[in-house]
Coordinates of C-alpha atoms in Angstrom, one line a residue:
X1 CA 35.0 -8.1 -5.1
X2 CA 35.0 -4.5 -6.3
X3 CA 34.1 -5.6 -9.9
X4 CA 31.2 -7.8 -8.5
X5 CA 30.0 -4.7 -6.5
X6 CA 30.1 -2.6 -9.5
X7 CA 28.0 -5.2 -11.5
X8 CA 25.4 -5.4 -8.7
X9 CA 25.0 -1.6 -8.4
X10 CA 25.2 -1.1 -12.2
X11 CA 22.3 -3.4 -12.8
X12 CA 20.2 -1.7 -10.2
X13 CA 21.3 1.8 -11.3
X14 CA 20.5 1.0 -15.0
X15 CA 16.9 0.1 -14.1
X16 CA 16.4 3.4 -12.1
X17 CA 17.7 5.4 -15.1
X18 CA 15.1 3.6 -17.4
X19 CA 12.2 4.5 -14.9
X20 CA 13.3 8.1 -14.7
X21 CA 13.4 8.4 -18.4
X22 CA 9.7 7.2 -18.5
X23 CA 9.0 9.9 -15.9
X24 CA 10.6 12.6 -18.0
X25 CA 8.6 11.6 -21.1
X26 CA 5.3 11.8 -19.0
X27 CA 6.4 15.2 -17.8
X28 CA 6.2 16.5 -21.3
X29 CA 2.6 15.3 -21.5
X30 CA 1.4 16.4 -18.2
X31 CA -0.4 19.7 -17.9
X32 CA -0.1 22.1 -14.9
X33 CA -3.5 21.6 -13.5
X34 CA -4.0 19.5 -10.3
X35 CA -6.4 17.0 -11.8
X36 CA -3.9 15.9 -14.5
X37 CA -1.0 15.9 -12.1
X38 CA -2.9 13.8 -9.4
X39 CA -5.3 11.7 -11.5
X40 CA -3.8 11.8 -15.1
X41 CA -7.0 13.7 -16.2
X42 CA -9.1 10.6 -15.3
X43 CA -8.0 8.9 -18.5
X44 CA -6.4 5.6 -17.4
X45 CA -7.3 2.4 -19.3
X46 CA -7.6 -1.1 -18.1
X47 CA -4.0 -2.4 -18.4
X48 CA -2.4 0.6 -17.0
X49 CA -5.0 0.9 -14.2
X50 CA -4.5 -2.8 -13.3
X51 CA -0.8 -2.6 -13.2
X52 CA -0.4 0.8 -11.5
X53 CA -2.7 -0.5 -8.7
X54 CA -0.8 -3.8 -8.6
X55 CA 2.7 -2.2 -8.6
X56 CA 1.5 0.4 -6.1
X57 CA 0.3 -2.1 -3.7
X58 CA 2.9 -4.8 -3.9
X59 CA 5.8 -3.2 -2.2
X60 CA 8.7 -4.1 0.2
X61 CA 6.0 -5.7 2.3
X62 CA 5.6 -8.2 -0.5
X63 CA 9.0 -8.8 -2.1
X64 CA 11.1 -8.8 1.2
X65 CA 8.6 -9.1 4.1
X66 CA 6.7 -11.9 2.5
X67 CA 9.8 -14.2 1.8
X68 CA 11.2 -13.3 5.2
X69 CA 8.0 -14.4 6.9
X70 CA 7.7 -17.6 4.8
X71 CA 11.4 -18.2 5.7
X72 CA 10.7 -17.8 9.5
X73 CA 7.3 -19.3 9.9
X74 CA 6.2 -21.2 6.7
X75 CA 4.3 -20.4 3.5
X76 CA 0.8 -20.2 4.9
X77 CA 0.7 -16.4 4.7
X78 CA 0.0 -17.0 1.1
X79 CA -3.5 -17.8 2.1
X80 CA -3.7 -14.3 3.5
X81 CA -2.2 -12.2 0.9
X82 CA -2.2 -14.4 -2.1
X83 CA -5.7 -15.9 -2.0
X84 CA -8.0 -14.3 0.6
X85 CA -6.9 -10.8 0.0
X86 CA -6.8 -11.2 -3.7
X87 CA -10.5 -12.0 -3.7
X88 CA -11.4 -9.7 -0.8
X89 CA -9.8 -6.7 -2.3
X90 CA -11.4 -7.4 -5.6
X91 CA -14.8 -7.3 -4.0
X92 CA -14.0 -4.0 -2.2
X93 CA -12.7 -2.7 -5.5
X94 CA -16.3 -2.9 -6.7
X95 CA -18.1 -2.0 -3.4
X96 CA -15.9 1.1 -2.6
X97 CA -14.1 1.7 -5.9
X98 CA -16.9 1.6 -8.4
X99 CA -19.1 3.8 -6.2
X100 CA -16.3 6.3 -5.6
X101 CA -15.6 6.4 -9.3
X102 CA -19.2 7.2 -10.1
X103 CA -19.4 9.9 -7.4
X104 CA -16.0 11.3 -8.3
X105 CA -16.8 11.6 -11.9
X106 CA -20.0 13.3 -11.2
X107 CA -18.5 15.9 -8.8
X108 CA -14.9 16.2 -9.7
X109 CA -13.3 14.9 -6.5
X110 CA -9.6 14.2 -6.3
X111 CA -9.4 12.9 -2.6
X112 CA -11.4 10.8 -0.1
X113 CA -11.4 13.7 2.2
X114 CA -12.7 16.0 -0.5
X115 CA -15.6 13.7 -1.2
X116 CA -16.6 13.2 2.4
X117 CA -16.1 16.8 3.3
X118 CA -18.4 17.9 0.6
X119 CA -21.1 15.2 1.4
X120 CA -21.2 16.2 5.0
X121 CA -20.5 19.9 4.7
X122 CA -17.4 19.8 6.8
X123 CA -13.9 21.1 6.4
X124 CA -13.0 19.6 9.7
X125 CA -14.0 16.0 8.5
X126 CA -12.0 16.7 5.3
X127 CA -9.0 17.6 7.5
X128 CA -9.5 14.7 9.8
X129 CA -9.5 12.1 7.0
X130 CA -6.3 13.8 5.5
X131 CA -4.6 13.9 8.8
X132 CA -5.2 10.2 9.7
X133 CA -4.3 9.2 6.2
X134 CA -1.0 11.0 6.3
X135 CA -0.3 9.7 9.9
X136 CA -0.6 6.0 8.7
X137 CA 1.1 6.7 5.3
X138 CA 4.2 7.8 7.2
X139 CA 5.3 4.3 8.4
X140 CA 4.4 2.7 5.2
X141 CA 6.7 5.1 3.2
X142 CA 9.2 4.4 5.8
X143 CA 8.7 0.7 5.1
X144 CA 10.0 1.1 1.6
X145 CA 13.2 2.9 2.6
X146 CA 13.9 0.2 5.2
X147 CA 13.4 -2.4 2.5
X148 CA 15.8 -0.7 0.1
X149 CA 18.5 -0.5 2.8
X150 CA 18.1 -4.1 3.7
X151 CA 18.0 -5.2 0.1
X152 CA 21.4 -3.6 -0.7
X153 CA 23.0 -5.1 2.5
X154 CA 21.9 -8.5 1.5
X155 CA 22.9 -8.2 -2.1
X156 CA 26.4 -6.7 -1.5
X157 CA 27.1 -8.7 1.7
X158 CA 27.2 -5.5 3.7
X159 CA 29.6 -3.5 1.4
X160 CA 26.8 -1.0 0.8
X161 CA 25.5 0.1 4.2
X162 CA 21.8 0.2 5.2
X163 CA 21.6 3.9 5.3
X164 CA 23.0 4.3 1.8
X165 CA 20.3 2.1 0.2
X166 CA 17.6 3.9 2.1
X167 CA 19.1 7.4 1.1
X168 CA 19.4 6.2 -2.5
X169 CA 15.7 5.2 -2.9
X170 CA 14.6 8.4 -1.1
X171 CA 16.5 10.6 -3.6
X172 CA 15.1 8.7 -6.5
X173 CA 11.5 8.8 -5.2
X174 CA 11.7 12.6 -4.6
X175 CA 13.1 13.3 -8.2
X176 CA 10.6 10.9 -9.9
X177 CA 7.4 12.2 -8.3
X178 CA 8.4 15.8 -8.5
X179 CA 9.0 15.3 -12.3
X180 CA 6.3 13.0 -13.4
X181 CA 2.9 13.3 -11.6
X182 CA 0.4 10.4 -11.8
X183 CA 0.7 9.9 -15.6
X184 CA 4.4 9.1 -15.2
X185 CA 3.7 7.1 -12.1
X186 CA 1.1 5.0 -13.9
X187 CA 3.3 4.4 -16.9
X188 CA 6.3 3.4 -14.9
X189 CA 4.1 1.2 -12.7
X190 CA 3.0 -0.7 -15.8
X191 CA 6.7 -1.3 -16.7
X192 CA 7.6 -2.2 -13.1
X193 CA 4.6 -4.6 -12.7
X194 CA 5.6 -6.5 -15.9
X195 CA 9.2 -6.5 -14.8
X196 CA 8.3 -7.8 -11.3
X197 CA 6.3 -10.6 -12.6
X198 CA 8.9 -11.7 -15.1
X199 CA 12.0 -11.7 -12.8
X200 CA 10.3 -13.3 -9.8
X201 CA 9.2 -16.4 -11.8
X202 CA 12.7 -16.6 -13.5
X203 CA 14.1 -16.5 -9.9
X204 CA 11.9 -19.5 -9.0
X205 CA 13.1 -21.4 -12.1
X206 CA 16.7 -20.6 -11.6
X207 CA 16.8 -21.5 -7.9
X208 CA 15.0 -24.7 -8.5
X209 CA 17.4 -25.8 -11.3
X210 CA 20.5 -24.8 -9.3
X211 CA 19.2 -26.7 -6.1
X212 CA 18.6 -29.9 -7.9
X213 CA 15.0 -29.5 -9.0
X214 CA 11.5 -29.5 -7.1
X215 CA 12.0 -33.0 -5.7
X216 CA 15.4 -32.1 -4.1
X217 CA 13.8 -28.9 -2.7
X218 CA 10.8 -30.9 -1.3
X219 CA 13.2 -33.4 0.3
X220 CA 15.3 -30.6 1.9
X221 CA 12.1 -28.9 3.3
X222 CA 10.9 -32.3 4.7
X223 CA 14.2 -32.9 6.3
X224 CA 14.9 -29.4 7.7
X225 CA 11.4 -27.9 8.1
X226 CA 8.8 -30.7 8.0
X227 CA 6.2 -28.6 9.8
X228 CA 6.1 -26.3 6.7
X229 CA 4.7 -29.2 4.5
X230 CA 1.4 -29.3 6.3
X231 CA -1.4 -26.7 6.6
X232 CA -1.5 -25.6 10.3
X233 CA 2.1 -26.6 10.7
X234 CA 3.3 -23.0 10.8
X235 CA 2.6 -20.3 13.4
X236 CA -0.9 -19.3 12.1
X237 CA -4.2 -19.9 13.7
X238 CA -7.4 -19.5 11.6
X239 CA -8.3 -16.5 13.6
X240 CA -4.9 -14.9 12.8
X241 CA -5.2 -15.7 9.1
X242 CA -8.8 -14.3 8.8
X243 CA -8.1 -11.3 11.0
X244 CA -5.0 -10.5 8.9
X245 CA -6.8 -10.9 5.6
X246 CA -9.7 -8.7 6.6
X247 CA -7.7 -5.8 8.0
X248 CA -5.2 -5.8 5.1
X249 CA -8.0 -5.9 2.4
X250 CA -10.0 -3.1 4.1
X251 CA -6.8 -1.1 4.9
X252 CA -5.7 -1.3 1.4
X253 CA -9.0 0.2 0.2
X254 CA -8.3 3.3 2.3
X255 CA -4.7 3.6 1.4
X256 CA -4.4 7.1 -0.3
X257 CA -2.4 5.8 -3.3
X258 CA -5.0 3.0 -3.8
X259 CA -8.1 4.8 -2.9
X260 CA -7.2 7.6 -5.3
X261 CA -6.8 5.1 -8.1
X262 CA -10.6 4.6 -7.8
X263 CA -11.1 8.1 -9.3
X264 CA -8.8 7.7 -12.3
X265 CA -10.4 5.1 -14.5
X266 CA -11.4 6.3 -18.1
X267 CA -14.8 4.4 -17.7
X268 CA -16.8 2.1 -15.6
X269 CA -16.1 -0.8 -17.9
X270 CA -12.3 -0.2 -17.3
X271 CA -12.7 -0.4 -13.5
X272 CA -14.8 -3.5 -13.7
X273 CA -12.3 -5.3 -15.9
X274 CA -9.5 -4.4 -13.6
X275 CA -11.0 -5.7 -10.4
X276 CA -12.0 -9.0 -12.2
X277 CA -8.5 -9.6 -13.2
X278 CA -6.9 -8.6 -9.9
X279 CA -7.0 -11.9 -8.0
X280 CA -5.1 -13.6 -10.8
X281 CA -2.4 -11.0 -10.8
X282 CA -2.0 -11.1 -7.0
X283 CA -1.5 -14.9 -7.0
X284 CA 1.0 -14.7 -9.9
X285 CA 3.2 -12.6 -7.7
X286 CA 2.7 -13.8 -4.2
X287 CA 3.1 -17.5 -5.0
X288 CA 6.7 -17.3 -6.3
X289 CA 7.7 -14.8 -3.6
X290 CA 6.6 -17.0 -0.7
X291 CA 7.9 -20.2 -2.5
X292 CA 11.4 -18.7 -2.5
X293 CA 11.2 -17.7 1.2
X294 CA 10.1 -21.3 2.0
X295 CA 12.8 -22.9 -0.1
X296 CA 15.5 -20.8 1.6
X297 CA 14.4 -22.2 5.0
X298 CA 14.6 -25.8 3.6
X299 CA 18.0 -25.2 2.1
X300 CA 19.3 -23.8 5.4
X301 CA 20.2 -20.5 4.0
X302 CA 21.9 -18.3 6.7
X303 CA 20.6 -14.7 6.7
X304 CA 22.8 -12.1 8.2
X305 CA 21.5 -9.5 10.7
X306 CA 20.0 -6.6 8.9
X307 CA 19.5 -8.3 5.6
X308 CA 16.5 -10.1 3.8
X309 CA 16.4 -13.7 2.8
X310 CA 15.6 -13.1 -1.0
X311 CA 18.9 -11.5 -2.1
X312 CA 20.9 -13.8 0.2
X313 CA 19.2 -16.9 -1.4
X314 CA 19.8 -15.6 -4.9
X315 CA 23.5 -14.8 -4.2
X316 CA 23.9 -18.4 -3.3
X317 CA 22.0 -20.0 -6.2
X318 CA 22.1 -17.7 -9.1
X319 CA 24.7 -15.5 -10.9
X320 CA 25.6 -12.1 -9.5
X321 CA 23.9 -10.2 -12.3
X322 CA 20.7 -12.1 -12.0
X323 CA 20.5 -11.6 -8.2
X324 CA 21.0 -7.8 -8.9
X325 CA 18.3 -7.9 -11.5
X326 CA 15.8 -9.5 -9.0
X327 CA 16.8 -6.9 -6.4
X328 CA 16.1 -4.1 -8.9
X329 CA 12.7 -5.7 -9.5
X330 CA 12.2 -5.6 -5.7
X331 CA 13.3 -1.9 -5.7
X332 CA 10.9 -1.3 -8.5
X333 CA 8.2 -2.7 -6.2
X334 CA 9.3 -0.3 -3.5
X335 CA 9.4 2.8 -5.9
X336 CA 6.1 1.9 -7.3
X337 CA 4.5 2.0 -3.8
X338 CA 6.6 5.1 -2.7
X339 CA 6.0 7.3 -5.7
X340 CA 2.3 6.8 -5.5
X341 CA 2.2 7.2 -1.8
X342 CA 4.2 10.5 -1.9
X343 CA 2.0 11.8 -4.8
X344 CA -1.3 10.8 -3.0
X345 CA 0.0 12.2 0.3
X346 CA 0.9 15.4 -1.3
X347 CA -2.7 15.8 -2.8
X348 CA -4.2 15.1 0.7
X349 CA -2.1 17.9 2.1
X350 CA -2.7 20.5 -0.6
X351 CA -6.4 19.7 -1.5
X352 CA -7.6 18.9 2.1
X353 CA -5.5 20.9 4.3
X354 CA -3.7 23.8 2.5
X355 CA -6.5 24.9 0.1
X356 CA -9.5 24.8 2.6
X357 CA -7.7 26.3 5.6
X358 CA -4.7 28.4 4.3
X359 CA -5.4 29.6 0.7
X360 CA -8.8 28.7 -0.8
X361 CA -8.0 30.7 -3.9
X362 CA -4.7 28.9 -4.7
X363 CA -4.2 28.3 -8.5
X364 CA -3.8 24.8 -9.8
X365 CA -0.2 25.5 -10.7
X366 CA 0.6 26.8 -7.3
X367 CA -1.0 23.7 -5.8
X368 CA 0.9 21.4 -8.0
X369 CA 4.2 23.0 -7.0
X370 CA 3.4 23.1 -3.3
X371 CA 2.7 19.3 -3.6
X372 CA 6.1 18.7 -5.0
X373 CA 7.8 20.6 -2.0
X374 CA 5.6 18.5 0.3
X375 CA 6.8 15.3 -1.4
X376 CA 10.4 16.3 -0.7
X377 CA 9.7 17.1 2.9
X378 CA 7.6 14.0 3.7
X379 CA 10.1 11.7 2.1
X380 CA 13.0 13.2 3.9
X381 CA 11.2 12.9 7.3
X382 CA 10.5 9.2 6.6
X383 CA 14.1 8.5 5.6
X384 CA 15.3 10.0 9.0
X385 CA 12.7 7.7 10.8
X386 CA 13.8 4.6 8.8
X387 CA 17.2 4.9 10.1
X388 CA 16.0 4.0 13.5
X389 CA 14.3 0.8 12.2
X390 CA 11.4 0.7 14.5
X391 CA 10.4 -2.9 13.7
X392 CA 10.5 -5.7 11.0
X393 CA 9.1 -5.0 7.5
X394 CA 6.0 -7.1 8.4
X395 CA 5.5 -5.4 11.8
X396 CA 5.6 -1.9 10.4
X397 CA 3.4 -2.8 7.3
X398 CA 0.7 -4.6 9.4
X399 CA 0.5 -1.7 11.8
X400 CA -0.2 0.7 8.9
X401 CA -2.7 -1.6 7.4
X402 CA -4.7 -1.8 10.7
X403 CA -4.7 2.0 11.0
X404 CA -6.2 2.5 7.5
X405 CA -8.7 -0.3 8.1
X406 CA -10.4 1.6 10.9
X407 CA -11.7 4.2 8.4
X408 CA -13.1 1.7 5.9
X409 CA -16.4 0.7 7.4
X410 CA -17.5 4.4 8.2
X411 CA -16.8 5.3 4.7
X412 CA -18.7 2.3 3.2
X413 CA -21.6 3.2 5.4
X414 CA -21.5 6.9 4.1
X415 CA -21.4 5.8 0.5
X416 CA -24.5 3.6 0.8
X417 CA -26.6 4.8 3.6
X418 CA -28.1 8.2 2.9
X419 CA -29.1 8.7 6.7
X420 CA -25.5 8.7 7.8
X421 CA -25.0 12.0 9.6
X422 CA -21.9 14.2 10.2
X423 CA -21.8 13.3 13.9
X424 CA -22.2 9.5 13.0
X425 CA -19.1 9.5 10.7
X426 CA -17.0 11.6 13.1
X427 CA -17.9 9.2 15.9
X428 CA -17.1 6.1 13.7
X429 CA -13.7 7.3 12.5
X430 CA -12.6 8.9 15.7
X431 CA -13.7 5.9 17.9
X432 CA -12.1 3.3 15.8
X433 CA -8.8 5.3 15.6
X434 CA -8.8 6.0 19.3
X435 CA -9.3 2.2 20.1
X436 CA -6.6 1.1 17.6
X437 CA -4.0 3.8 18.6
X438 CA -4.4 2.7 22.3
X439 CA -3.6 -0.9 21.4
X440 CA -0.6 0.2 19.3
X441 CA 1.0 2.5 21.8
X442 CA -0.2 1.4 25.3
X443 CA 1.3 -1.7 26.8
X444 CA -0.9 -4.6 27.7
X445 CA -2.3 -4.3 31.2
X446 CA -3.4 -7.4 33.3
X447 CA -6.5 -7.0 35.4
X448 CA -7.2 -10.3 37.1
X449 CA -7.9 -12.7 34.4
X450 CA -8.6 -10.0 31.9
X451 CA -6.0 -8.2 29.6
X452 CA -6.6 -4.7 28.4
X453 CA -4.7 -3.4 25.4
X454 CA -3.6 -7.0 24.4
X455 CA -3.2 -8.3 20.9
X456 CA -6.4 -10.3 20.9
X457 CA -9.8 -10.4 22.4
X458 CA -11.5 -13.8 22.4
X459 CA -8.7 -14.8 20.0
X460 CA -9.5 -12.1 17.4
X461 CA -7.1 -9.4 16.6
X462 CA -7.8 -6.0 18.2
X463 CA -7.8 -4.4 14.7
X464 CA -10.9 -6.3 13.9
X465 CA -12.7 -5.1 17.1
X466 CA -11.7 -1.6 16.3
X467 CA -13.4 -1.9 12.8
X468 CA -16.5 -3.4 14.4
X469 CA -16.5 -0.5 16.8
X470 CA -16.2 2.1 14.0
X471 CA -19.2 0.6 12.1
X472 CA -21.4 0.5 15.4
X473 CA -20.6 4.1 16.2
X474 CA -21.2 5.3 12.8
X475 CA -24.6 3.7 12.4
X476 CA -25.6 4.1 16.1
X477 CA -24.8 7.9 16.3
X478 CA -26.3 8.4 12.8
X479 CA -29.6 6.9 13.9
X480 CA -29.9 9.1 16.9
X481 CA -28.8 12.5 15.5
X482 CA -30.2 14.8 13.0
X483 CA -28.3 15.9 9.8
X484 CA -27.1 19.4 9.8
X485 CA -28.5 21.8 7.3
X486 CA -25.3 21.9 5.3
X487 CA -25.2 18.2 4.9
X488 CA -26.2 17.0 1.4
X489 CA -27.5 13.5 2.0
X490 CA -28.3 12.8 -1.7
X491 CA -24.7 13.9 -2.9
X492 CA -23.6 10.2 -3.4
X493 CA -26.7 9.2 -5.2
X494 CA -27.5 12.1 -7.6
X495 CA -26.3 12.5 -11.1
X496 CA -24.3 9.3 -11.3
X497 CA -23.8 7.8 -14.7
X498 CA -21.7 4.6 -15.5
X499 CA -20.1 5.9 -18.8

């Protein structure tokens, strides 16, 4: 048993060493200025941009939360994440991302808050966007640490405790981001993205072969989980599927680590190629991940408390070394998300809070080192919170997606409608956030036949209603207020060149 444990940890550890080596190489090529540290000098090409966005977004939520959900409730979530969100986010990549790239290139912006603060002449708006983003980023970083802890529990049958896995990935995340900056993160994301795609499809083939082939797996599913074989046989209503797809796609567009990717492309052509290829890449990963979770349910795999279905399934149907390799791929996914989240979060802190309010004359080198300190502090706090395990991976991730989604429509309105006012965007962002936070933290209240702060209104998720409220407030208040003298209403339309 000890030698098996050593093999499992050795495979995972070897991968981490390779990733760290890439970071060290990138460090030698990264200058001390903030734009190079945060945005790799706006020099990212098509393949690296596509894979760094892919690996950054597809995290523990995908590799562990997705198969767990398919194991419990059927494979229909693939309609949300694999198909609908693949297409929806590709569209938003153009609607939001291309316009942000044009604006960012023209005016040198590094963060979303910096862009909005300049357009509306407001440091308070800049701080509000940064504060909200850091607030919702916290649970999503915590999600990766939870996923790592649960992965090693499942892989080693509990020999490695949950806290050790969470602590290990935290130390690695801090070391990697402090060393590498975005150039290293992007390079490693490309490596991790290719690695993830390869091992998850190998896992599908290996499990299928070990279990007797696709026909045997279908028969097992028909016998043990027949409801999984028909659309609508799971737990998902059409309203749930549509609500989830919309809130996740719009939330992703506002994720700091994703939104900041909109600024880094070398050219407009690079950006357009990347969003055109995005839906294909998403389906290529989500399909095998959800297939594995569904097969595990049909095969009757028993998952211990505190573990994920994926490593347990692989331990039963593949060799020890291969199960460890796939978990290494999953940890690659978590690190790809975490390193980018920490890097982007640090830029929001230094660029939108520290520099405007504490030290406007801070040098780029000082800002970069302050960002590194912020990374270590933020990751340590999320690790402590992860030890309390406030929900499942899906619950924690879904809450964060919904929180970010509340900012999306006010930002889109501001990007395209020159008559948006400072009062309007403040009202839209604050109104949407207040509505959503109330529904997250206040228990449902029954008043006669009506339920306040419930999960749905008229069968649609409250996150969607919050998004609608944010758009109505942004447009309505802007239409009835006058722009302040310091607002630059043409800022998002002047001097924009595609290449």
